[in-house]
N, CA, C and O atoms as a GROMACS GRO file, in nm:
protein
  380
    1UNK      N    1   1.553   0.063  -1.744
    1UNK     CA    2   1.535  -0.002  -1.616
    1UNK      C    3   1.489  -0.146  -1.640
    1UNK      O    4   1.381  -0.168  -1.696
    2UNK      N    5   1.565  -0.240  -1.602
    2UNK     CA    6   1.522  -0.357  -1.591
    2UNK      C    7   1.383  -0.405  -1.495
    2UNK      O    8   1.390  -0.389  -1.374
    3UNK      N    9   1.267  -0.460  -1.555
    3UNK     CA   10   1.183  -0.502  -1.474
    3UNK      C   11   1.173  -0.610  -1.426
    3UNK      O   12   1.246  -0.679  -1.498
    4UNK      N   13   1.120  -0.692  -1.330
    4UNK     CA   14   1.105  -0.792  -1.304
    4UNK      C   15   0.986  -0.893  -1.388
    4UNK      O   16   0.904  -0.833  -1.458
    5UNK      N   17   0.979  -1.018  -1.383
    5UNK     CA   18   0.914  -1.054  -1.522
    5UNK      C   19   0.767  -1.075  -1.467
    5UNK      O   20   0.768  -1.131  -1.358
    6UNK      N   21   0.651  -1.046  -1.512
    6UNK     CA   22   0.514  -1.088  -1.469
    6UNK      C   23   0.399  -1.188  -1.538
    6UNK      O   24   0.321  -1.150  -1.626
    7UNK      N   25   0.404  -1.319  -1.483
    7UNK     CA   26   0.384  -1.403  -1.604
    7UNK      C   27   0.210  -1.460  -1.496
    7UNK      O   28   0.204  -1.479  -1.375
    8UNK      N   29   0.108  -1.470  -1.587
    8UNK     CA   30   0.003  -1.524  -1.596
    8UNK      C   31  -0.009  -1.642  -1.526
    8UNK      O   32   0.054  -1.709  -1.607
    9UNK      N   33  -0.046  -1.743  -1.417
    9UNK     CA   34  -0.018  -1.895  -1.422
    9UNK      C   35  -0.168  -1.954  -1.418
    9UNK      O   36  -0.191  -2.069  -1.455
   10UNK      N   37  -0.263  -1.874  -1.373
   10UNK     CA   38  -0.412  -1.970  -1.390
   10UNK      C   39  -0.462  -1.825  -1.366
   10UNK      O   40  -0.424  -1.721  -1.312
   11UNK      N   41  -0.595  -1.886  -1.454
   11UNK     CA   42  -0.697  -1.755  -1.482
   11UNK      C   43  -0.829  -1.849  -1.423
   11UNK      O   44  -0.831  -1.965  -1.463
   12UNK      N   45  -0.941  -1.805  -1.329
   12UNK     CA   46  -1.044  -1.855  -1.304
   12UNK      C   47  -1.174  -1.789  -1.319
   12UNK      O   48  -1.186  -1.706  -1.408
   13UNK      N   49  -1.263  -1.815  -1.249
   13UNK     CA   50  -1.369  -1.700  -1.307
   13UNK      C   51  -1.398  -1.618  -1.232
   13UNK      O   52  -1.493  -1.541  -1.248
   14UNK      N   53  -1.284  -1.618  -1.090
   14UNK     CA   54  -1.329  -1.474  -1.040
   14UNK      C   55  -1.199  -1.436  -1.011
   14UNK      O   56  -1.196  -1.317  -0.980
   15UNK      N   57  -1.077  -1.495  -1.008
   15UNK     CA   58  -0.961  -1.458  -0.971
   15UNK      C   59  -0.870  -1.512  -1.080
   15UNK      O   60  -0.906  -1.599  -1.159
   16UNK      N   61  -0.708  -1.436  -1.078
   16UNK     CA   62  -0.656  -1.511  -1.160
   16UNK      C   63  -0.516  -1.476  -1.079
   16UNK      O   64  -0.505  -1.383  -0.999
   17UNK      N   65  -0.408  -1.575  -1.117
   17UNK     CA   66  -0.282  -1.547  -1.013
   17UNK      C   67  -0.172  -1.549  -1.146
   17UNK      O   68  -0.148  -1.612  -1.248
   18UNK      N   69  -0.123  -1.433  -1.066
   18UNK     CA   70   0.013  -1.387  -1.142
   18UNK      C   71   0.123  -1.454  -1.082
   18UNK      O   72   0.095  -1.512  -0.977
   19UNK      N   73   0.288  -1.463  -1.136
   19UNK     CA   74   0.406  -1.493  -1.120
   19UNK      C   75   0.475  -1.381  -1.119
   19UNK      O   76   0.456  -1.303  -1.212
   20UNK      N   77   0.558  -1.350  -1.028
   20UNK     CA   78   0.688  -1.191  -1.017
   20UNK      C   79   0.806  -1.237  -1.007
   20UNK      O   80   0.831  -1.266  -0.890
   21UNK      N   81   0.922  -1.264  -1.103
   21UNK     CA   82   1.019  -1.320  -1.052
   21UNK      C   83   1.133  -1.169  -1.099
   21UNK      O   84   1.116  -1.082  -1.185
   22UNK      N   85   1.234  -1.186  -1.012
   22UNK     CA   86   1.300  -1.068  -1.111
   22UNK      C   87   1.491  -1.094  -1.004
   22UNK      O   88   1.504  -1.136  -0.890
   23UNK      N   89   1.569  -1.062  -1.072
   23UNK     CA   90   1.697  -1.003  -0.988
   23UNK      C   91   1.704  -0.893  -0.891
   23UNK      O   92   1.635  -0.793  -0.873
   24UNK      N   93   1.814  -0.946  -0.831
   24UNK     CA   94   1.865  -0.786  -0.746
   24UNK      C   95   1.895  -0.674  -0.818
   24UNK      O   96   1.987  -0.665  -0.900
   25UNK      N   97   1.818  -0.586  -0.787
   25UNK     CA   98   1.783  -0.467  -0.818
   25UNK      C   99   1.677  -0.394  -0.917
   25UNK      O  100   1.648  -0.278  -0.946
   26UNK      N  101   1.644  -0.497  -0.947
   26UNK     CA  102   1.518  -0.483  -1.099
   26UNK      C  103   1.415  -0.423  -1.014
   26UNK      O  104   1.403  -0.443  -0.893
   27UNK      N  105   1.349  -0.356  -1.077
   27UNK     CA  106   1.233  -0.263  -0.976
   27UNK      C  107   1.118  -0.231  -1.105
   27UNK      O  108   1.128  -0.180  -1.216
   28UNK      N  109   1.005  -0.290  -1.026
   28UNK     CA  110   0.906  -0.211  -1.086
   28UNK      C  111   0.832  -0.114  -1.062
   28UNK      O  112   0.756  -0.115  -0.965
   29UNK      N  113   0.842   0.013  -1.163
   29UNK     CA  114   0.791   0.134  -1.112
   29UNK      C  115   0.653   0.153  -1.077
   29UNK      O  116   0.563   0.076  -1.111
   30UNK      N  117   0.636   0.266  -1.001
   30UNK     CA  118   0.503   0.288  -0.950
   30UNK      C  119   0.370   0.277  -1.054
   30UNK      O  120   0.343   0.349  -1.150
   31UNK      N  121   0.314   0.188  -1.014
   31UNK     CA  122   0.129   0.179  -1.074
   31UNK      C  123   0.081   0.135  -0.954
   31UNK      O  124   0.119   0.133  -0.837
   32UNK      N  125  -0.055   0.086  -1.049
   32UNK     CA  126  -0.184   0.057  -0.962
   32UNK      C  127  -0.239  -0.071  -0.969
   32UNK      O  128  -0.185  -0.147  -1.050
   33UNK      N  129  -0.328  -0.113  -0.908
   33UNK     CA  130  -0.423  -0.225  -0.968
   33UNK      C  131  -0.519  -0.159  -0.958
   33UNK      O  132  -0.531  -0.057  -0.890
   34UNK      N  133  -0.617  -0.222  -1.042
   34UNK     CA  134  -0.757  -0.128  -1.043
   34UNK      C  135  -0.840  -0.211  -0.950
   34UNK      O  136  -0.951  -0.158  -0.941
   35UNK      N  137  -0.832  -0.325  -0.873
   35UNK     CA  138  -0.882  -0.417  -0.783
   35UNK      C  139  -0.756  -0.424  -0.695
   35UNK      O  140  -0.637  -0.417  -0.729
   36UNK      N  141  -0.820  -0.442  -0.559
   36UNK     CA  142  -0.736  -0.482  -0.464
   36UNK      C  143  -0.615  -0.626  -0.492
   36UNK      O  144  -0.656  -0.718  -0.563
   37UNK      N  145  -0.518  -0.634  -0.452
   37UNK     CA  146  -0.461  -0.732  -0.492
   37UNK      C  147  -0.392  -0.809  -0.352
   37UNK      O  148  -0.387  -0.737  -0.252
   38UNK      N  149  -0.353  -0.916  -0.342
   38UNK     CA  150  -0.238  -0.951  -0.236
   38UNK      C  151  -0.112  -1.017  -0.312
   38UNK      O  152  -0.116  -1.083  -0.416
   39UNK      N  153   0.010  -0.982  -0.229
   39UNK     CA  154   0.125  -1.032  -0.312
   39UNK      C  155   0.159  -1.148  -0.199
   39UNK      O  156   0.104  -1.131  -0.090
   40UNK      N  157   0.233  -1.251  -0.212
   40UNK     CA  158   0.311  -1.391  -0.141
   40UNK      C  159   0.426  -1.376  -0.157
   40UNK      O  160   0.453  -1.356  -0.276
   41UNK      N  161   0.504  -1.375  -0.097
   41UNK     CA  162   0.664  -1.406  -0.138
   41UNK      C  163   0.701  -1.514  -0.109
   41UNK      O  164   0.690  -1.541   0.011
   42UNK      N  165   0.761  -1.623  -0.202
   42UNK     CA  166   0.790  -1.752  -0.237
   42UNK      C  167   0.909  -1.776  -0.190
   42UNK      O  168   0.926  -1.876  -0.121
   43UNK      N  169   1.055  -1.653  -0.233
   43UNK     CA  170   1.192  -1.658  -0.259
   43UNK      C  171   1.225  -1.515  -0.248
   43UNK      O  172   1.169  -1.423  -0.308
   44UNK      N  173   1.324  -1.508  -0.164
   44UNK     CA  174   1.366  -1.361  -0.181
   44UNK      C  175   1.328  -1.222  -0.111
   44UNK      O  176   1.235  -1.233  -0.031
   45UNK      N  177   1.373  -1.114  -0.125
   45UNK     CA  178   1.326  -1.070  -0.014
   45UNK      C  179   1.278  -0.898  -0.153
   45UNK      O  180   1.325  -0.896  -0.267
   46UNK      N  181   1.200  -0.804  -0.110
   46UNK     CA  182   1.188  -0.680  -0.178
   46UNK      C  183   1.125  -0.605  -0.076
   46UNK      O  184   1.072  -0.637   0.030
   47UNK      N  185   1.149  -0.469  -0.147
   47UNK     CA  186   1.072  -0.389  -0.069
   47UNK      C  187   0.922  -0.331  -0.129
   47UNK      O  188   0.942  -0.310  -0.249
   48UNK      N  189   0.835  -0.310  -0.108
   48UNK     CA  190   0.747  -0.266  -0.184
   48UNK      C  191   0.696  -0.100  -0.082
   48UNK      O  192   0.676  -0.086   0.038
   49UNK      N  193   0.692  -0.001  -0.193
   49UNK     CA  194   0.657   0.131  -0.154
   49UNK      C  195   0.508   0.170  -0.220
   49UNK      O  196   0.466   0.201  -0.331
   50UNK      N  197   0.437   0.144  -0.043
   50UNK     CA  198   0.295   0.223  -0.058
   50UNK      C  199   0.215   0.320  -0.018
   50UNK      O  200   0.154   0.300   0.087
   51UNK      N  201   0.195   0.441  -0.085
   51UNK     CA  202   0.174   0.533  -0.067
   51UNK      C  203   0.262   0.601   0.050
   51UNK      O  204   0.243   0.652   0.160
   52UNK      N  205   0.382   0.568  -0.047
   52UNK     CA  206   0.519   0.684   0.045
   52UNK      C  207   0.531   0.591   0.152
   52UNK      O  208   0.586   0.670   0.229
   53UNK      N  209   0.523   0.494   0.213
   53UNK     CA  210   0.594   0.413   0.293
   53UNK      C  211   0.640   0.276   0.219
   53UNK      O  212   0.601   0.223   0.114
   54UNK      N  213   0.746   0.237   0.322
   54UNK     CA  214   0.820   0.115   0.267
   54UNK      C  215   0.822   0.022   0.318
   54UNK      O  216   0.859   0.034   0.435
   55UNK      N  217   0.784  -0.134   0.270
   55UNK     CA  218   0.772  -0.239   0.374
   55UNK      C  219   0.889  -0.360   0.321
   55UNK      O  220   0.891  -0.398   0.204
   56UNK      N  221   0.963  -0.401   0.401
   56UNK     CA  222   1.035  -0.493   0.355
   56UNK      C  223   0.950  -0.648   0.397
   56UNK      O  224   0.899  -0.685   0.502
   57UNK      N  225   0.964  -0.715   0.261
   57UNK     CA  226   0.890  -0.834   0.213
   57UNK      C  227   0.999  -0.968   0.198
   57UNK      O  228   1.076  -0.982   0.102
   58UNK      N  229   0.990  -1.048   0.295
   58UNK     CA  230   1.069  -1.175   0.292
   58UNK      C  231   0.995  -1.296   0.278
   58UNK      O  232   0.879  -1.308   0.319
   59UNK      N  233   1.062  -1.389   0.219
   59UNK     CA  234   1.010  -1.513   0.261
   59UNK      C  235   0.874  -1.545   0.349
   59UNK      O  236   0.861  -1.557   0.471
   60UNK      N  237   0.782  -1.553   0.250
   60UNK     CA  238   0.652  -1.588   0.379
   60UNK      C  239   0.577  -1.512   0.442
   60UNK      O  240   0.519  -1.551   0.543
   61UNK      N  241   0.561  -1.377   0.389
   61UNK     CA  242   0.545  -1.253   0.399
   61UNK      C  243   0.401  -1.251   0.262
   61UNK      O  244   0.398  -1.310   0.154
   62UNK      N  245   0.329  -1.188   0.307
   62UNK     CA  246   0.228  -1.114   0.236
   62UNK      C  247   0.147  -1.010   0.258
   62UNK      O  248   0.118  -1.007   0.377
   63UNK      N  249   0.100  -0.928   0.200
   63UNK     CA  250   0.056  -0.806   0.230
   63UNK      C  251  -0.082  -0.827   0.110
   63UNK      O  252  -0.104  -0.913   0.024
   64UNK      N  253  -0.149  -0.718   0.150
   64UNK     CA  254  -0.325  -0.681   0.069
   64UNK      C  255  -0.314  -0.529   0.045
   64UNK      O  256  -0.325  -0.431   0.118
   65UNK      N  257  -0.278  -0.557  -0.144
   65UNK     CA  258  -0.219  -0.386  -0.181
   65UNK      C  259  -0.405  -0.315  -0.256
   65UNK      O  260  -0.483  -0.356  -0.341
   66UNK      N  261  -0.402  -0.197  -0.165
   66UNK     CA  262  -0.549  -0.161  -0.216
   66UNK      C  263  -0.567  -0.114  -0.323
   66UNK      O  264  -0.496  -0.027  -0.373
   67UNK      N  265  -0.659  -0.161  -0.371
   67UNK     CA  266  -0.737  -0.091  -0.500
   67UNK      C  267  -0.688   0.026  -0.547
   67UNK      O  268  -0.717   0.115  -0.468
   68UNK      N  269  -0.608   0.078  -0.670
   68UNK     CA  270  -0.588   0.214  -0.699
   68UNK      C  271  -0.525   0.312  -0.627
   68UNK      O  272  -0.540   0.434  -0.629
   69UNK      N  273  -0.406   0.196  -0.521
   69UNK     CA  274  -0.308   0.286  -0.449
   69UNK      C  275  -0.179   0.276  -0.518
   69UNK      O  276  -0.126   0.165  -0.511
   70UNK      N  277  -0.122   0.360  -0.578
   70UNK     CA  278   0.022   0.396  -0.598
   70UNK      C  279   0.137   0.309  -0.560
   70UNK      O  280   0.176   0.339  -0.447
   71UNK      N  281   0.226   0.183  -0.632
   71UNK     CA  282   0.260   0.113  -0.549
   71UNK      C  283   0.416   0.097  -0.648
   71UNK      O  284   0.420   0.090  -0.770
   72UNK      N  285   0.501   0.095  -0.581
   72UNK     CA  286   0.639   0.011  -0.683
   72UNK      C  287   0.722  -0.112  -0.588
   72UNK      O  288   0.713  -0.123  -0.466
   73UNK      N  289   0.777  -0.174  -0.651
   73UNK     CA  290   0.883  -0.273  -0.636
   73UNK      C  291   1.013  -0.260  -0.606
   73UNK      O  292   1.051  -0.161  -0.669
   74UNK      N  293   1.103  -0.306  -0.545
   74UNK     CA  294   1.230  -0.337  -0.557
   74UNK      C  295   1.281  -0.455  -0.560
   74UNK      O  296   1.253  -0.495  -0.446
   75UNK      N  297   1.325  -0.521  -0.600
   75UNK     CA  298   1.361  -0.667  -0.566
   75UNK      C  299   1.504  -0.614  -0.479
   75UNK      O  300   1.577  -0.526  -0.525
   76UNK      N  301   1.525  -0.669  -0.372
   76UNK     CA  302   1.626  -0.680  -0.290
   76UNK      C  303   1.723  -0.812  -0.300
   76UNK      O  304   1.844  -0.798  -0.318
   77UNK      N  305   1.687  -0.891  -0.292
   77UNK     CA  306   1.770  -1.072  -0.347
   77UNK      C  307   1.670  -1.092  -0.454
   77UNK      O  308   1.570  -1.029  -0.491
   78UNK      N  309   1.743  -1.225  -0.502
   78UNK     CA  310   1.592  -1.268  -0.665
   78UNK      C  311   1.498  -1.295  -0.587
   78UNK      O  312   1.499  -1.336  -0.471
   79UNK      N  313   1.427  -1.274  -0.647
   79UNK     CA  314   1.268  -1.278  -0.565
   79UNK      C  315   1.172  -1.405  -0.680
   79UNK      O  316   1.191  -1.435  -0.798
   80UNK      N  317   1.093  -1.443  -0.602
   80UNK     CA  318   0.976  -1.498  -0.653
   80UNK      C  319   0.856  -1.473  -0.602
   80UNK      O  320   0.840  -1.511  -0.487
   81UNK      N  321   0.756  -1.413  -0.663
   81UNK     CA  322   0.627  -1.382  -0.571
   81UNK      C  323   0.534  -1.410  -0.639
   81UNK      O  324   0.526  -1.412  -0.762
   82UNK      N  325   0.418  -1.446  -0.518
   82UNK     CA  326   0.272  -1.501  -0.624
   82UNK      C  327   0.141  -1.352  -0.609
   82UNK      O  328   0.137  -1.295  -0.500
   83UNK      N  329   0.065  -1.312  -0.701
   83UNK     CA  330   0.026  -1.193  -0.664
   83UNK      C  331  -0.113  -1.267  -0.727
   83UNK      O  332  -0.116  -1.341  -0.825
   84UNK      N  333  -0.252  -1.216  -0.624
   84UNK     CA  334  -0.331  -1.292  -0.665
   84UNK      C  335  -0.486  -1.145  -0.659
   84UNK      O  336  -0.511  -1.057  -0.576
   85UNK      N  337  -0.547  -1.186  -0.783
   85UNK     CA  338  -0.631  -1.095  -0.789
   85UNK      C  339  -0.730  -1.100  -0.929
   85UNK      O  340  -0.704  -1.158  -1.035
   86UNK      N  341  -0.857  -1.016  -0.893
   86UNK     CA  342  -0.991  -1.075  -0.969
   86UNK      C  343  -0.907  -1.067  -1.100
   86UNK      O  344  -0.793  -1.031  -1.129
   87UNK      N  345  -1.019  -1.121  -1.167
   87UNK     CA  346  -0.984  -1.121  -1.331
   87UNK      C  347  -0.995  -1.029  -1.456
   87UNK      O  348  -0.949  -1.032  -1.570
   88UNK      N  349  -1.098  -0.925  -1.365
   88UNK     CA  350  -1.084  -0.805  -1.414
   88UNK      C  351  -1.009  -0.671  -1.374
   88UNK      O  352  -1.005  -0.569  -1.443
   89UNK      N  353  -0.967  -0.683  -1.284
   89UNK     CA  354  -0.834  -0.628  -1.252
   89UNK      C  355  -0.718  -0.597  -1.343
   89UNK      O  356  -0.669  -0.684  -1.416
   90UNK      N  357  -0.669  -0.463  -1.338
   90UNK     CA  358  -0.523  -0.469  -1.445
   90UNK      C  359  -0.446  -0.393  -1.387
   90UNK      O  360  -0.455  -0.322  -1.286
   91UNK      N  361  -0.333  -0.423  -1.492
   91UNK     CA  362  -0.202  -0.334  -1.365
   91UNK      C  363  -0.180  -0.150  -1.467
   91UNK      O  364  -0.179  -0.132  -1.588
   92UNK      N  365  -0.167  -0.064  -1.372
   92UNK     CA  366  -0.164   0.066  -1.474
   92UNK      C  367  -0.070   0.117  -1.413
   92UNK      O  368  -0.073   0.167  -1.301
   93UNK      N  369   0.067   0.101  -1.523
   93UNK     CA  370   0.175   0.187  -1.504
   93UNK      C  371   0.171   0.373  -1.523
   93UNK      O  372   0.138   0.430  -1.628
   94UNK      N  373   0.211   0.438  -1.400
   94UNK     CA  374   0.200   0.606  -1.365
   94UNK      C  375   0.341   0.653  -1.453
   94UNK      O  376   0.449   0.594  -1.462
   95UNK      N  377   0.309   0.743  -1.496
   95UNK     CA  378   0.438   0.818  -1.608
   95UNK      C  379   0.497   0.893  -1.512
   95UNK      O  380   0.593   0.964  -1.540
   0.00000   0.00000   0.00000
């Protein structure tokens, strides 16, 4: 399965913000954050599935994904998204 790519862009001392860019159809499978997180969408549109529901995410769109809820990706068009969250926070992929 192709994932979408998740790249680091500033780390601070209480937050740090991630980069999500990926193609149509690249999906990232269900994990968690261990801290609450919020995602931005920059470019593109996805769906994101939380806890068994599905929200479609466009352009200008953001959502606040909770702490240690079950969450995956779809990219629907290429996407670009900014996902922003503490610094001790990590992402834990579910088998």
């Amino acid at each position: 399965m192709n994932k979408p790519e998740v790249t680091l862009l500033k780390k601070g001392v209480v937050f740090k913000i991630l980069q999500v860019t990926g193609e149509k159809d690249m999906q990232m499978p269900k994990h968690i954050s261990t801290k609450e997180a919020v995602i931005v969408i920059e470019e593109g549109n996805a769906i994101i599935e939380i806890a068994s529901v599905e929200h479609l995410l466009k352009k200008g769109d953001s959502m606040i994904i909770p702490a240690a809820v079950p969450h995956s990706l779809l990219v629907m068009t290429s996407l670009k998204a900014i996902v922003m969250m503490p610094v001790e926070s990590e992402i834990e992929f579910i088998n």
